[in-house]
Amino acid sequence: MNANKTKEIKALLSTPKKIVIVTHWSPDGDAMGSSLGLYNYLIKKKHKVTVVTPNDYPSFLFWMPGNKKVINFSLNARPAKLAVAKADLIFCLDFNSLKRIAALGDEVAKSKALTCMIDHHLQPEDFADFKLHSIEACSTCELIYDFIEMMGDKKLINKDISNCLYTGIMTDTGSFRFPSTTSKTHRIVAELINAGAENAEIHNRIYDDTAEDKLRLLGFCLVEKLTVLKEYGTAFFSLRSDELKHFNYKKGDTEGVVNYALSIKGIRFAAFFVERDGEIKTSFRSKGDFNVNLFSRKHFSGGGHANAAGGMSELTLDETVIKFVSLLPEYKKQLNKK
Ligand code: 5GP
Ligand code: MN
């Protein structure tokens, strides 16, 4: 964001406003951490703030301060539409194309409010009046920290804000292990801990909140559903909806499973295909310079980051897997690069 725009939004936020915060479909730790981190900051500044998610999100994120006030658009469209229509300013967090918020995108497009996109995904679309975008940022939470600093309000960062921002940084960096983790990330995290972030406790709330069924589903995936194609340095899982049902699937139960495929020695491309809510959701992860954002954009109507992306398929699950496997020879050279 250039100096003029920064001044402009700072001036805008200097008096109480009606603000809506929206984040992407199937919100994750960074989506909710950035939304509620910004929420807790803006309410300290006396704004009237409403957080709206397009759909539901995992229960291991429900502990976050402000969570009770979040409106789920797919369950509760009316108050969400009203808040969007009346807003002076709408923050769009952790996504960069209105397609990523489905029907909620039509409401945002219709609204007369100014919009501010804060995001770290590749290839942003040009829909917002204000943009704080960096693909170097490990997470949108890191950018929310930058934003608060740009507003000259670092001293306002309290325990609630810190807990939210720490969560998104921790989850999007795979607990500080992905290459997106920089010394700046660690400096911000140090500041957040100083401001009250309960780092060890947050880790427990997110990662040690596992239902027995979720753990057994992971075991089932590892034993029964993993395909390794050494020739292509690729490994993937695919899961049918009846298999999810067997393990009493709840939102978030398959998060992270794809990373087990990527952890296999010699594997640099991992995929996960799941039949859910009548469609096939895809997740891609890679190591090194194999760009899964481009792969997902080209073949699975998706996008994301260079090493972590998602998308969907309108084929059946079996057909999706066949399509995926048939694409691999095209990428053989890149996938076998040492
Ligand atoms: P996941 O595989 O965990 O769902 O998503 C990995 C990354 O890709 C996340 O940063 C997520 O926001 C992004 N992503 C997931 N699904 C989609 C999609 O359908 N479209 C786009 N553009 N990004 C996605
Ligand atoms: Mn993110």
Short mmCIF file of C-alpha atoms and ligand atoms in Angstrom, two decimals:
data_model
loop_
_atom_site.label_atom_id
_atom_site.label_comp_id
_atom_site.label_asym_id
_atom_site.label_seq_id
_atom_site.Cartn_x
_atom_site.Cartn_y
_atom_site.Cartn_z
CA MET A 1 0.00 0.00 0.00
CA ASN A 2 1.55 3.32 -0.99
CA ALA A 3 1.94 6.27 1.39
CA ASN A 4 -1.11 8.14 0.04
CA LYS A 5 -3.40 5.15 0.38
CA THR A 6 -2.05 4.45 3.86
CA LYS A 7 -2.83 8.02 4.86
CA GLU A 8 -6.27 7.75 3.31
CA ILE A 9 -7.26 4.58 5.16
CA LYS A 10 -5.72 5.89 8.39
CA ALA A 11 -7.90 9.00 8.09
CA LEU A 12 -10.92 6.84 7.36
CA LEU A 13 -10.31 4.76 10.48
CA SER A 14 -9.79 7.80 12.69
CA THR A 15 -13.54 8.09 13.35
CA PRO A 16 -15.99 5.23 14.13
CA LYS A 17 -17.12 3.36 11.02
CA LYS A 18 -19.35 0.44 10.12
CA ILE A 19 -16.92 -2.27 9.06
CA VAL A 20 -17.38 -5.79 7.71
CA ILE A 21 -14.57 -8.34 7.58
CA VAL A 22 -14.93 -11.24 5.14
CA THR A 23 -12.63 -14.18 4.56
CA HIS A 24 -12.41 -17.10 2.16
CA TRP A 25 -14.55 -20.20 1.68
CA SER A 26 -13.83 -22.90 4.27
CA PRO A 27 -11.81 -20.61 6.53
CA ASP A 28 -8.60 -21.98 8.03
CA GLY A 29 -6.43 -20.79 10.94
CA ASP A 30 -5.03 -17.86 9.00
CA ALA A 31 -8.42 -16.80 7.65
CA MET A 32 -10.01 -16.79 11.13
CA GLY A 33 -6.86 -15.55 12.89
CA SER A 34 -6.54 -12.55 10.59
CA SER A 35 -10.29 -11.80 10.65
CA LEU A 36 -10.59 -11.96 14.43
CA GLY A 37 -7.19 -10.31 14.99
CA LEU A 38 -8.33 -7.36 12.88
CA TYR A 39 -11.78 -7.47 14.54
CA ASN A 40 -10.26 -7.19 18.02
CA TYR A 41 -8.07 -4.30 16.87
CA LEU A 42 -10.90 -2.39 15.19
CA ILE A 43 -13.29 -2.71 18.12
CA LYS A 44 -10.58 -1.16 20.32
CA LYS A 45 -10.73 1.77 17.89
CA LYS A 46 -14.50 2.02 18.54
CA HIS A 47 -15.65 0.82 15.15
CA LYS A 48 -18.77 -1.30 14.69
CA VAL A 49 -17.37 -4.51 13.24
CA THR A 50 -19.03 -7.63 11.82
CA VAL A 51 -17.04 -10.70 10.73
CA VAL A 52 -18.75 -12.78 8.03
CA THR A 53 -17.55 -16.17 6.79
CA PRO A 54 -18.97 -17.68 3.57
CA ASN A 55 -19.48 -21.08 5.29
CA ASP A 56 -18.45 -23.04 8.36
CA TYR A 57 -14.99 -23.74 9.77
CA PRO A 58 -13.34 -26.27 12.10
CA SER A 59 -14.30 -26.32 15.78
CA PHE A 60 -10.63 -26.13 16.85
CA LEU A 61 -10.86 -22.43 15.91
CA PHE A 62 -13.95 -21.68 18.02
CA TRP A 63 -11.94 -20.63 21.10
CA MET A 64 -10.73 -17.47 19.41
CA PRO A 65 -11.78 -14.17 20.99
CA GLY A 66 -14.72 -12.72 19.05
CA ASN A 67 -15.70 -16.07 17.52
CA LYS A 68 -19.22 -15.95 19.04
CA LYS A 69 -19.98 -12.82 17.01
CA VAL A 70 -19.01 -14.33 13.63
CA ILE A 71 -21.87 -14.66 11.13
CA ASN A 72 -21.85 -17.71 8.85
CA PHE A 73 -23.34 -16.51 5.56
CA SER A 74 -24.53 -19.93 4.42
CA LEU A 75 -26.51 -20.40 7.67
CA ASN A 76 -27.49 -16.82 8.33
CA ALA A 77 -27.54 -14.81 5.12
CA ARG A 78 -29.95 -12.05 6.22
CA PRO A 79 -27.91 -10.29 8.94
CA ALA A 80 -24.77 -10.80 6.86
CA LYS A 81 -26.35 -9.16 3.80
CA LEU A 82 -27.58 -6.29 5.95
CA ALA A 83 -24.16 -5.67 7.49
CA VAL A 84 -22.48 -5.76 4.05
CA ALA A 85 -25.07 -3.42 2.53
CA LYS A 86 -24.69 -0.89 5.37
CA ALA A 87 -20.89 -1.03 5.65
CA ASP A 88 -18.60 1.94 5.09
CA LEU A 89 -15.60 -0.33 4.64
CA ILE A 90 -15.19 -4.04 3.89
CA PHE A 91 -11.95 -5.88 4.59
CA CYS A 92 -11.32 -8.91 2.38
CA LEU A 93 -8.80 -11.11 4.16
CA ASP A 94 -6.71 -14.07 3.00
CA PHE A 95 -8.16 -14.24 -0.52
CA ASN A 96 -7.79 -12.18 -3.67
CA SER A 97 -10.65 -13.08 -5.98
CA LEU A 98 -14.34 -12.58 -5.13
CA LYS A 99 -14.95 -16.08 -6.51
CA ARG A 100 -13.31 -17.40 -3.31
CA ILE A 101 -16.25 -16.21 -1.21
CA ALA A 102 -18.97 -17.66 -3.46
CA ALA A 103 -22.42 -16.01 -3.10
CA LEU A 104 -21.06 -13.58 -0.49
CA GLY A 105 -18.97 -12.10 -3.33
CA ASP A 106 -22.13 -10.83 -5.06
CA GLU A 107 -23.09 -8.95 -1.87
CA VAL A 108 -19.62 -7.41 -1.59
CA ALA A 109 -19.65 -6.42 -5.28
CA LYS A 110 -23.10 -4.79 -4.83
CA SER A 111 -22.17 -2.85 -1.69
CA LYS A 112 -21.24 0.82 -1.88
CA ALA A 113 -18.58 0.34 0.78
CA LEU A 114 -14.91 0.92 0.14
CA THR A 115 -12.97 -2.34 0.10
CA CYS A 116 -9.56 -3.24 1.47
CA MET A 117 -7.90 -6.51 0.45
CA ILE A 118 -5.17 -7.89 2.72
CA ASP A 119 -3.72 -11.08 1.29
CA HIS A 120 -0.63 -13.16 0.50
CA HIS A 121 -1.83 -15.47 -2.30
CA LEU A 122 -0.44 -15.38 -5.83
CA GLN A 123 -2.02 -13.50 -8.75
CA PRO A 124 -4.38 -11.06 -7.00
CA GLU A 125 -7.39 -9.73 -8.87
CA ASP A 126 -7.94 -6.00 -8.99
CA PHE A 127 -11.23 -5.48 -7.14
CA ALA A 128 -10.33 -3.49 -4.01
CA ASP A 129 -9.89 0.23 -3.29
CA PHE A 130 -7.05 -0.48 -0.86
CA LYS A 131 -4.61 -3.38 -1.17
CA LEU A 132 -2.03 -4.69 1.24
CA HIS A 133 -0.69 -7.64 -0.70
CA SER A 134 2.60 -9.48 -0.43
CA ILE A 135 3.41 -12.99 -1.54
CA GLU A 136 6.47 -12.80 0.68
CA ALA A 137 4.31 -12.66 3.80
CA CYS A 138 4.03 -16.06 5.48
CA SER A 139 0.40 -15.42 6.33
CA THR A 140 -2.35 -12.83 6.22
CA CYS A 141 -1.91 -12.56 10.00
CA GLU A 142 1.63 -11.26 9.40
CA LEU A 143 0.13 -8.60 7.12
CA ILE A 144 -2.49 -7.66 9.74
CA TYR A 145 0.39 -7.06 12.14
CA ASP A 146 2.04 -4.86 9.47
CA PHE A 147 -1.28 -3.07 8.91
CA ILE A 148 -1.72 -2.26 12.60
CA GLU A 149 1.86 -1.00 12.65
CA MET A 150 1.20 1.12 9.53
CA MET A 151 -1.79 2.64 11.32
CA GLY A 152 0.62 3.65 14.13
CA ASP A 153 -1.20 1.41 16.59
CA LYS A 154 1.34 -1.25 17.62
CA LYS A 155 0.78 -0.29 21.24
CA LEU A 156 -2.88 -1.38 20.92
CA ILE A 157 -1.90 -5.01 20.29
CA ASN A 158 -3.26 -6.85 23.31
CA LYS A 159 -3.59 -10.49 24.32
CA ASP A 160 -6.73 -11.11 22.22
CA ILE A 161 -5.20 -9.65 19.05
CA SER A 162 -1.93 -11.49 19.70
CA ASN A 163 -3.61 -14.84 20.24
CA CYS A 164 -5.49 -14.51 16.94
CA LEU A 165 -2.48 -13.39 14.90
CA TYR A 166 -0.20 -16.00 16.44
CA THR A 167 -2.68 -18.71 15.43
CA GLY A 168 -2.68 -17.76 11.74
CA ILE A 169 1.08 -17.42 11.59
CA MET A 170 1.55 -20.79 13.29
CA THR A 171 -0.95 -22.66 11.09
CA ASP A 172 0.07 -21.11 7.73
CA THR A 173 3.79 -21.74 8.35
CA GLY A 174 3.21 -25.36 9.46
CA SER A 175 4.42 -24.33 12.93
CA PHE A 176 7.28 -22.21 11.57
CA ARG A 177 8.76 -24.85 9.29
CA PHE A 178 7.73 -23.84 5.74
CA PRO A 179 10.14 -21.75 3.63
CA SER A 180 7.71 -18.82 3.97
CA THR A 181 8.92 -18.47 7.58
CA THR A 182 11.42 -15.60 7.75
CA SER A 183 13.35 -13.81 10.44
CA LYS A 184 10.63 -11.15 10.22
CA THR A 185 8.03 -13.81 11.01
CA HIS A 186 9.97 -14.77 14.13
CA ARG A 187 10.39 -11.13 15.14
CA ILE A 188 6.63 -10.57 14.85
CA VAL A 189 5.92 -13.74 16.79
CA ALA A 190 8.30 -12.58 19.52
CA GLU A 191 6.38 -9.29 19.73
CA LEU A 192 3.08 -11.17 19.87
CA ILE A 193 4.31 -13.36 22.74
CA ASN A 194 5.46 -10.21 24.55
CA ALA A 195 1.99 -8.77 24.02
CA GLY A 196 0.37 -11.83 25.59
CA ALA A 197 0.05 -14.57 22.93
CA GLU A 198 -0.23 -17.91 24.74
CA ASN A 199 1.97 -19.78 22.29
CA ALA A 200 2.08 -23.23 23.90
CA GLU A 201 -1.59 -23.11 24.82
CA ILE A 202 -2.55 -22.13 21.24
CA HIS A 203 -0.62 -25.09 19.88
CA ASN A 204 -2.58 -27.38 22.24
CA ARG A 205 -5.92 -25.84 21.27
CA ILE A 206 -5.25 -26.29 17.56
CA TYR A 207 -3.33 -29.55 17.35
CA ASP A 208 -4.33 -31.43 20.49
CA ASP A 209 -8.06 -31.10 19.99
CA THR A 210 -8.26 -34.25 17.90
CA ALA A 211 -11.37 -36.42 18.06
CA GLU A 212 -10.69 -40.16 18.08
CA ASP A 213 -12.51 -40.51 14.74
CA LYS A 214 -10.24 -37.90 13.14
CA LEU A 215 -7.12 -39.76 14.22
CA ARG A 216 -8.55 -43.08 12.97
CA LEU A 217 -9.45 -41.43 9.65
CA LEU A 218 -5.81 -40.34 9.32
CA GLY A 219 -4.71 -43.91 10.09
CA PHE A 220 -7.11 -45.24 7.46
CA CYS A 221 -5.75 -42.76 4.89
CA LEU A 222 -2.16 -43.76 5.61
CA VAL A 223 -2.78 -47.51 5.53
CA GLU A 224 -5.47 -47.83 2.87
CA LYS A 225 -5.65 -44.73 0.74
CA LEU A 226 -2.14 -43.64 -0.09
CA THR A 227 -0.78 -44.03 -3.62
CA VAL A 228 2.91 -43.42 -4.22
CA LEU A 229 4.16 -42.89 -7.78
CA LYS A 230 7.93 -42.84 -7.27
CA GLU A 231 8.52 -42.34 -11.00
CA TYR A 232 6.91 -38.91 -10.72
CA GLY A 233 8.03 -38.04 -7.21
CA THR A 234 4.32 -37.87 -6.42
CA ALA A 235 2.07 -39.26 -3.71
CA PHE A 236 -1.63 -38.75 -3.17
CA PHE A 237 -4.72 -39.73 -1.19
CA SER A 238 -8.31 -39.92 -2.35
CA LEU A 239 -11.31 -40.27 -0.07
CA ARG A 240 -14.95 -41.03 -0.86
CA SER A 241 -17.85 -39.46 1.00
CA ASP A 242 -18.96 -42.85 2.41
CA GLU A 243 -15.49 -43.23 3.90
CA LEU A 244 -15.79 -39.79 5.51
CA LYS A 245 -19.17 -40.80 6.89
CA HIS A 246 -17.76 -44.01 8.34
CA PHE A 247 -15.36 -41.89 10.43
CA ASN A 248 -18.06 -39.32 11.41
CA TYR A 249 -16.28 -36.66 9.40
CA LYS A 250 -16.40 -33.12 10.75
CA LYS A 251 -15.09 -29.95 9.14
CA GLY A 252 -11.31 -29.82 9.44
CA ASP A 253 -10.86 -33.57 9.97
CA THR A 254 -8.80 -34.01 6.79
CA GLU A 255 -6.74 -30.83 7.19
CA GLY A 256 -3.04 -31.63 7.08
CA VAL A 257 -3.44 -35.19 5.76
CA VAL A 258 -1.85 -34.15 2.44
CA ASN A 259 1.36 -33.21 4.27
CA TYR A 260 1.96 -36.86 5.20
CA ALA A 261 2.26 -37.69 1.50
CA LEU A 262 4.76 -34.87 1.08
CA SER A 263 6.83 -36.11 4.01
CA ILE A 264 7.81 -39.31 2.14
CA LYS A 265 11.46 -39.36 1.10
CA GLY A 266 11.86 -38.42 -2.55
CA ILE A 267 8.31 -37.05 -2.89
CA ARG A 268 8.05 -33.45 -4.05
CA PHE A 269 4.42 -33.31 -5.14
CA ALA A 270 1.50 -34.37 -2.98
CA ALA A 271 -2.21 -34.27 -3.60
CA PHE A 272 -5.40 -34.97 -1.70
CA PHE A 273 -8.80 -35.54 -3.32
CA VAL A 274 -11.94 -35.68 -1.26
CA GLU A 275 -15.59 -36.11 -2.21
CA ARG A 276 -17.44 -33.63 -0.02
CA ASP A 277 -20.79 -31.83 -0.24
CA GLY A 278 -21.37 -33.23 -3.73
CA GLU A 279 -18.11 -32.01 -5.23
CA ILE A 280 -14.46 -32.96 -5.35
CA LYS A 281 -12.13 -30.74 -3.37
CA THR A 282 -8.46 -30.93 -4.25
CA SER A 283 -5.40 -29.96 -2.22
CA PHE A 284 -1.88 -29.77 -3.60
CA ARG A 285 1.45 -29.38 -1.84
CA SER A 286 4.97 -29.34 -3.20
CA LYS A 287 8.59 -29.00 -2.20
CA GLY A 288 11.05 -26.85 -4.13
CA ASP A 289 10.16 -25.11 -7.36
CA PHE A 290 7.26 -27.21 -8.60
CA ASN A 291 4.51 -24.58 -8.64
CA VAL A 292 1.19 -26.03 -7.47
CA ASN A 293 -0.58 -22.68 -7.80
CA LEU A 294 -0.07 -22.84 -11.57
CA PHE A 295 -0.93 -26.55 -11.67
CA SER A 296 -4.16 -26.03 -9.74
CA ARG A 297 -5.17 -22.96 -11.74
CA LYS A 298 -4.61 -24.73 -15.03
CA HIS A 299 -6.24 -28.07 -14.27
CA PHE A 300 -8.48 -27.77 -11.20
CA SER A 301 -10.01 -24.24 -11.29
CA GLY A 302 -8.05 -23.31 -8.18
CA GLY A 303 -5.01 -21.45 -6.97
CA GLY A 304 -3.11 -20.51 -3.84
CA HIS A 305 0.63 -20.40 -3.22
CA ALA A 306 3.62 -21.87 -5.08
CA ASN A 307 3.92 -24.74 -2.58
CA ALA A 308 0.34 -25.00 -1.29
CA ALA A 309 -2.78 -24.66 -3.38
CA GLY A 310 -6.31 -25.95 -3.64
CA GLY A 311 -9.04 -26.31 -6.19
CA MET A 312 -12.01 -28.41 -7.24
CA SER A 313 -13.11 -30.86 -9.89
CA GLU A 314 -16.49 -31.42 -11.48
CA LEU A 315 -15.62 -35.00 -12.45
CA THR A 316 -16.30 -37.98 -10.21
CA LEU A 317 -13.65 -38.89 -7.66
CA ASP A 318 -12.33 -41.79 -9.78
CA GLU A 319 -12.28 -39.65 -12.91
CA THR A 320 -10.47 -36.88 -11.02
CA VAL A 321 -7.76 -39.30 -9.94
CA ILE A 322 -7.43 -40.62 -13.51
CA LYS A 323 -7.14 -37.06 -14.82
CA PHE A 324 -4.51 -36.22 -12.19
CA VAL A 325 -2.39 -39.28 -12.93
CA SER A 326 -2.64 -38.69 -16.68
CA LEU A 327 -1.28 -35.13 -16.22
CA LEU A 328 1.89 -36.28 -14.47
CA PRO A 329 3.95 -37.31 -17.55
CA GLU A 330 3.69 -33.70 -18.78
CA TYR A 331 5.47 -32.61 -15.57
CA LYS A 332 7.88 -35.54 -15.26
CA LYS A 333 11.00 -33.48 -15.88
CA GLN A 334 10.09 -30.84 -13.26
CA LEU A 335 9.02 -33.48 -10.77
CA ASN A 336 12.26 -35.40 -11.04
CA LYS A 337 14.51 -32.37 -10.72
CA LYS A 338 16.85 -32.86 -7.77
P1 5GP B 1 -5.97 -26.19 1.16
O1 5GP B 1 -5.38 -27.25 0.29
O2 5GP B 1 -5.43 -26.24 2.56
O3 5GP B 1 -7.46 -26.12 1.09
O4 5GP B 1 -5.48 -24.80 0.55
C1 5GP B 1 -4.13 -24.50 0.30
C2 5GP B 1 -4.00 -23.04 -0.10
O5 5GP B 1 -4.67 -22.83 -1.35
C3 5GP B 1 -4.65 -22.05 0.88
O6 5GP B 1 -3.84 -20.89 0.93
C4 5GP B 1 -5.99 -21.76 0.27
O7 5GP B 1 -6.43 -20.47 0.61
C5 5GP B 1 -5.74 -21.91 -1.22
N1 5GP B 1 -6.90 -22.51 -1.88
C6 5GP B 1 -7.58 -23.61 -1.51
N2 5GP B 1 -8.59 -23.89 -2.37
C7 5GP B 1 -8.56 -22.93 -3.31
C8 5GP B 1 -9.36 -22.65 -4.46
O8 5GP B 1 -10.31 -23.36 -4.81
N3 5GP B 1 -9.02 -21.53 -5.18
C9 5GP B 1 -7.97 -20.73 -4.85
N4 5GP B 1 -7.71 -19.67 -5.60
N5 5GP B 1 -7.20 -20.96 -3.76
C10 5GP B 1 -7.48 -22.04 -3.00
MN MN B 2 -3.21 -17.58 4.51
#
